[in-house]
Amino acid sequence: MTDFENIAQEAQAVFNTADLIHSSDAIDQALSEMATQIERDYADKIPLVLCVMNGGLMTTARLISKVGIPMQVDYIHATRYANKTTGANVQWLAEPKMSLAGRDVIIVDDILDEGVTLSELISYCKRHECRSVKTAMLIRKLHDRRINNLEADYLGLDVPDRYVFGCGMDYKSFYRNLPGIYAVSE
Ligand SMILES: O=P(O)(O)OC[C@H]1O[C@H](OP(=O)(O)OP(=O)(O)O)[C@H](O)[C@@H]1O
């Protein structure tokens, strides 16, 4: 078997024994509530949404389709897990094409875990002279390893302290396309 086939087989076995943590309906409900808060907070502004690739793709798409005010969307690509289940240093793969100067930026991502990625993204936006920066995260992992007690301004759901995948999040690059969120069996 090739390496790819081995990983695909392992991922399939992980999925077969995984636990569903949040259904697609529960995620939609949480995203609708976040969208309502964003509409209220940005009623007199035109926010620039920064989708954090790759994991933030699904959250961004599902969230912004529920937000009924004008906004612009760009992406930033930062990664620190790189197909593994433990994090390392943040690698910058792409910067936004739009200028952040003077803009009200909303960073949208899938998961607030240790907070290293989000903390660096916030610093990036401030360094590039945004007017304001807020964060919208679909899920927060419950543990005490978060740096600087970082919290999201808009938060959807909590997950237990287990490796999770689905709704944008991968297990070794698989399963980002699942509409619900699953946890690897312990
Ligand atoms: O709070 P942290 O511990 O820093 O982890 C959160 C980050 O990790 C994941 O990205 P990842 O590095 O896996 O890249 P990906 O988006 O391509 O999956 C996720 O999408 C967040 O951006």
Tab-separated table of C-alpha atoms and ligand atoms in Angstrom:
chain	number	residue	atom	x	y	z
A	1	MET	CA	0.000	0.000	0.000
A	2	THR	CA	1.171	3.583	-0.655
A	3	ASP	CA	1.571	6.088	2.215
A	4	PHE	CA	-1.590	7.817	1.038
A	5	GLU	CA	-3.565	4.565	1.078
A	6	ASN	CA	-2.252	3.773	4.567
A	7	ILE	CA	-3.321	7.158	5.935
A	8	ALA	CA	-6.690	6.928	4.173
A	9	GLN	CA	-7.268	3.535	5.760
A	10	GLU	CA	-6.258	4.798	9.199
A	11	ALA	CA	-8.537	7.835	8.817
A	12	GLN	CA	-11.441	5.578	7.870
A	13	ALA	CA	-10.847	3.447	10.979
A	14	VAL	CA	-10.745	6.603	13.137
A	15	PHE	CA	-14.006	7.838	11.633
A	16	ASN	CA	-15.688	4.458	12.188
A	17	THR	CA	-15.095	4.671	15.957
A	18	ALA	CA	-15.437	8.456	16.391
A	19	ASP	CA	-18.150	10.118	18.495
A	20	LEU	CA	-20.468	12.743	17.023
A	21	ILE	CA	-20.067	15.830	19.246
A	22	HIS	CA	-22.172	18.426	17.388
A	23	SER	CA	-24.648	17.727	14.587
A	24	SER	CA	-24.868	19.904	11.495
A	25	ASP	CA	-28.185	21.312	12.796
A	26	ALA	CA	-26.607	22.301	16.119
A	27	ILE	CA	-23.768	23.988	14.223
A	28	ASP	CA	-26.240	25.907	12.043
A	29	GLN	CA	-28.117	27.076	15.122
A	30	ALA	CA	-24.885	28.294	16.754
A	31	LEU	CA	-23.765	30.038	13.546
A	32	SER	CA	-27.148	31.780	13.245
A	33	GLU	CA	-26.712	33.210	16.734
A	34	MET	CA	-23.191	34.395	15.909
A	35	ALA	CA	-24.472	35.977	12.686
A	36	THR	CA	-27.165	37.884	14.596
A	37	GLN	CA	-24.555	39.284	16.997
A	38	ILE	CA	-22.274	40.294	14.109
A	39	GLU	CA	-25.136	42.042	12.274
A	40	ARG	CA	-25.923	43.990	15.434
A	41	ASP	CA	-22.301	44.945	16.204
A	42	TYR	CA	-21.410	45.942	12.628
A	43	ALA	CA	-24.670	47.627	11.607
A	44	ASP	CA	-22.842	50.896	10.833
A	45	LYS	CA	-19.571	49.394	9.560
A	46	ILE	CA	-18.414	47.286	6.630
A	47	PRO	CA	-16.297	44.558	8.169
A	48	LEU	CA	-13.469	42.755	6.404
A	49	VAL	CA	-13.831	39.057	7.160
A	50	LEU	CA	-10.549	37.121	7.174
A	51	CYS	CA	-11.082	33.411	6.650
A	52	VAL	CA	-8.233	31.418	8.197
A	53	MET	CA	-7.405	28.675	5.712
A	54	ASN	CA	-7.783	25.782	5.607
A	55	GLY	CA	-9.838	24.965	8.678
A	56	GLY	CA	-11.849	28.199	8.653
A	57	LEU	CA	-13.241	27.580	5.158
A	58	MET	CA	-16.443	25.814	6.149
A	59	THR	CA	-17.153	28.022	9.187
A	60	THR	CA	-16.630	31.156	7.107
A	61	ALA	CA	-18.884	29.978	4.283
A	62	ARG	CA	-21.658	28.848	6.605
A	63	LEU	CA	-21.402	31.942	8.823
A	64	ILE	CA	-21.252	34.686	6.205
A	65	SER	CA	-24.205	33.242	4.292
A	66	LYS	CA	-26.275	34.052	7.389
A	67	VAL	CA	-24.998	37.634	7.855
A	68	GLY	CA	-27.275	40.153	6.131
A	69	ILE	CA	-25.060	43.252	6.106
A	70	PRO	CA	-22.458	44.344	3.535
A	71	MET	CA	-19.025	42.872	4.149
A	72	GLN	CA	-15.832	42.029	2.324
A	73	VAL	CA	-14.051	38.689	2.526
A	74	ASP	CA	-10.403	37.773	2.157
A	75	TYR	CA	-8.274	34.933	3.478
A	76	ILE	CA	-5.120	34.362	5.424
A	77	HIS	CA	-3.345	31.028	5.578
A	78	ALA	CA	-1.581	30.142	8.794
A	79	THR	CA	-1.011	26.600	9.995
A	80	ARG	CA	0.683	24.930	12.962
A	81	TYR	CA	-0.664	21.373	12.923
A	82	ALA	CA	0.258	20.500	9.289
A	83	ASN	CA	-1.655	17.212	9.060
A	84	LYS	CA	-0.643	16.187	12.588
A	85	THR	CA	-2.709	16.130	15.763
A	86	THR	CA	-0.280	18.221	17.842
A	87	GLY	CA	0.697	21.833	17.150
A	88	ALA	CA	4.105	23.422	16.464
A	89	ASN	CA	5.178	26.924	15.348
A	90	VAL	CA	2.773	28.908	13.192
A	91	GLN	CA	3.738	28.816	9.519
A	92	TRP	CA	2.548	31.678	7.298
A	93	LEU	CA	1.468	30.413	3.882
A	94	ALA	CA	-0.559	33.370	2.544
A	95	GLU	CA	-1.256	36.944	3.566
A	96	PRO	CA	-4.502	38.809	2.762
A	97	LYS	CA	-4.649	40.569	-0.594
A	98	MET	CA	-6.691	43.489	0.786
A	99	SER	CA	-5.138	46.171	2.954
A	100	LEU	CA	-6.120	45.877	6.612
A	101	ALA	CA	-5.252	49.505	7.357
A	102	GLY	CA	-8.194	51.319	8.930
A	103	ARG	CA	-10.477	48.274	8.531
A	104	ASP	CA	-12.737	46.551	11.039
A	105	VAL	CA	-11.461	42.990	10.728
A	106	ILE	CA	-13.285	39.842	11.836
A	107	ILE	CA	-11.013	36.784	11.941
A	108	VAL	CA	-13.089	33.642	11.301
A	109	ASP	CA	-11.714	30.201	12.134
A	110	ASP	CA	-12.926	26.762	13.148
A	111	ILE	CA	-11.293	26.079	16.505
A	112	LEU	CA	-9.773	27.901	19.452
A	113	ASP	CA	-7.518	25.263	20.965
A	114	GLU	CA	-4.256	26.430	22.590
A	115	GLY	CA	-4.807	29.889	21.080
A	116	VAL	CA	-1.336	30.180	19.524
A	117	THR	CA	-2.679	30.632	15.997
A	118	LEU	CA	-5.349	33.152	16.951
A	119	SER	CA	-2.972	35.149	19.089
A	120	GLU	CA	-0.549	35.504	16.146
A	121	LEU	CA	-3.390	36.390	13.779
A	122	ILE	CA	-4.593	39.167	16.074
A	123	SER	CA	-1.039	40.533	16.304
A	124	TYR	CA	-0.771	40.378	12.504
A	125	CYS	CA	-3.940	42.469	12.084
A	126	LYS	CA	-2.776	45.038	14.637
A	127	ARG	CA	0.666	45.245	13.007
A	128	HIS	CA	-1.076	45.972	9.719
A	129	GLU	CA	-2.973	48.851	11.347
A	130	CYS	CA	-6.524	47.592	11.311
A	131	ARG	CA	-9.004	49.899	13.082
A	132	SER	CA	-10.428	47.042	15.096
A	133	VAL	CA	-10.094	43.279	15.201
A	134	LYS	CA	-12.579	40.750	16.547
A	135	THR	CA	-12.629	36.976	16.373
A	136	ALA	CA	-15.376	34.527	15.439
A	137	MET	CA	-14.615	30.896	16.258
A	138	LEU	CA	-16.963	28.001	15.650
A	139	ILE	CA	-15.693	25.970	18.608
A	140	ARG	CA	-13.584	26.284	21.742
A	141	LYS	CA	-11.820	23.259	23.202
A	142	LEU	CA	-12.306	23.011	26.953
A	143	HIS	CA	-8.959	22.783	28.802
A	144	ASP	CA	-6.554	25.001	30.737
A	145	ARG	CA	-3.726	25.145	28.181
A	146	ARG	CA	-4.932	28.292	26.381
A	147	ILE	CA	-2.300	31.021	26.160
A	148	ASN	CA	-3.093	34.409	27.752
A	149	ASN	CA	-6.620	33.173	28.655
A	150	LEU	CA	-7.559	34.058	25.074
A	151	GLU	CA	-11.300	33.996	24.310
A	152	ALA	CA	-13.253	34.582	21.078
A	153	ASP	CA	-15.528	37.609	20.644
A	154	TYR	CA	-18.084	35.407	18.884
A	155	LEU	CA	-18.174	31.739	19.822
A	156	GLY	CA	-20.382	28.925	18.592
A	157	LEU	CA	-19.922	25.779	20.666
A	158	ASP	CA	-17.619	24.051	23.129
A	159	VAL	CA	-15.965	20.676	22.576
A	160	PRO	CA	-14.279	18.349	25.070
A	161	ASP	CA	-10.509	18.093	25.318
A	162	ARG	CA	-10.185	15.530	22.521
A	163	TYR	CA	-8.954	15.756	18.940
A	164	VAL	CA	-11.934	16.786	16.818
A	165	PHE	CA	-12.593	16.823	13.078
A	166	GLY	CA	-15.305	17.710	10.575
A	167	CYS	CA	-16.818	21.066	9.587
A	168	GLY	CA	-13.489	22.279	8.178
A	169	MET	CA	-11.256	20.471	10.665
A	170	ASP	CA	-9.146	17.588	9.490
A	171	TYR	CA	-7.941	14.280	10.774
A	172	LYS	CA	-4.566	14.007	8.982
A	173	SER	CA	-6.031	16.047	6.095
A	174	PHE	CA	-9.228	13.955	5.806
A	175	TYR	CA	-12.841	14.679	6.766
A	176	ARG	CA	-12.913	18.492	6.526
A	177	ASN	CA	-16.061	18.033	4.415
A	178	LEU	CA	-18.186	16.416	7.133
A	179	PRO	CA	-21.081	18.737	8.099
A	180	GLY	CA	-20.947	17.726	11.790
A	181	ILE	CA	-18.113	17.661	14.364
A	182	TYR	CA	-16.648	14.352	15.597
A	183	ALA	CA	-14.102	13.446	18.283
A	184	VAL	CA	-11.492	10.747	17.935
A	185	SER	CA	-12.377	7.813	20.176
A	186	GLU	CA	-10.344	7.675	23.410
B	1	LIG	O1	-5.486	27.254	18.954
B	1	LIG	P1	-4.392	26.494	18.248
B	1	LIG	O2	-3.834	25.393	19.108
B	1	LIG	O3	-3.309	27.387	17.700
B	1	LIG	O4	-5.044	25.701	17.026
B	1	LIG	C1	-6.035	26.255	16.211
B	1	LIG	C2	-5.624	26.240	14.770
B	1	LIG	O5	-5.286	24.902	14.376
B	1	LIG	C3	-6.006	24.573	13.198
B	1	LIG	O6	-5.270	24.908	12.052
B	1	LIG	P2	-4.118	23.944	11.501
B	1	LIG	O7	-2.791	24.428	11.955
B	1	LIG	O8	-4.469	22.527	11.820
B	1	LIG	O9	-4.199	24.165	9.951
B	1	LIG	P3	-5.482	23.913	9.013
B	1	LIG	O10	-6.388	25.092	9.231
B	1	LIG	O11	-4.936	23.870	7.631
B	1	LIG	O12	-6.128	22.619	9.449
B	1	LIG	C4	-7.260	25.420	13.275
B	1	LIG	O13	-7.818	25.620	12.001
B	1	LIG	C5	-6.784	26.686	13.907
B	1	LIG	O14	-6.343	27.627	12.942
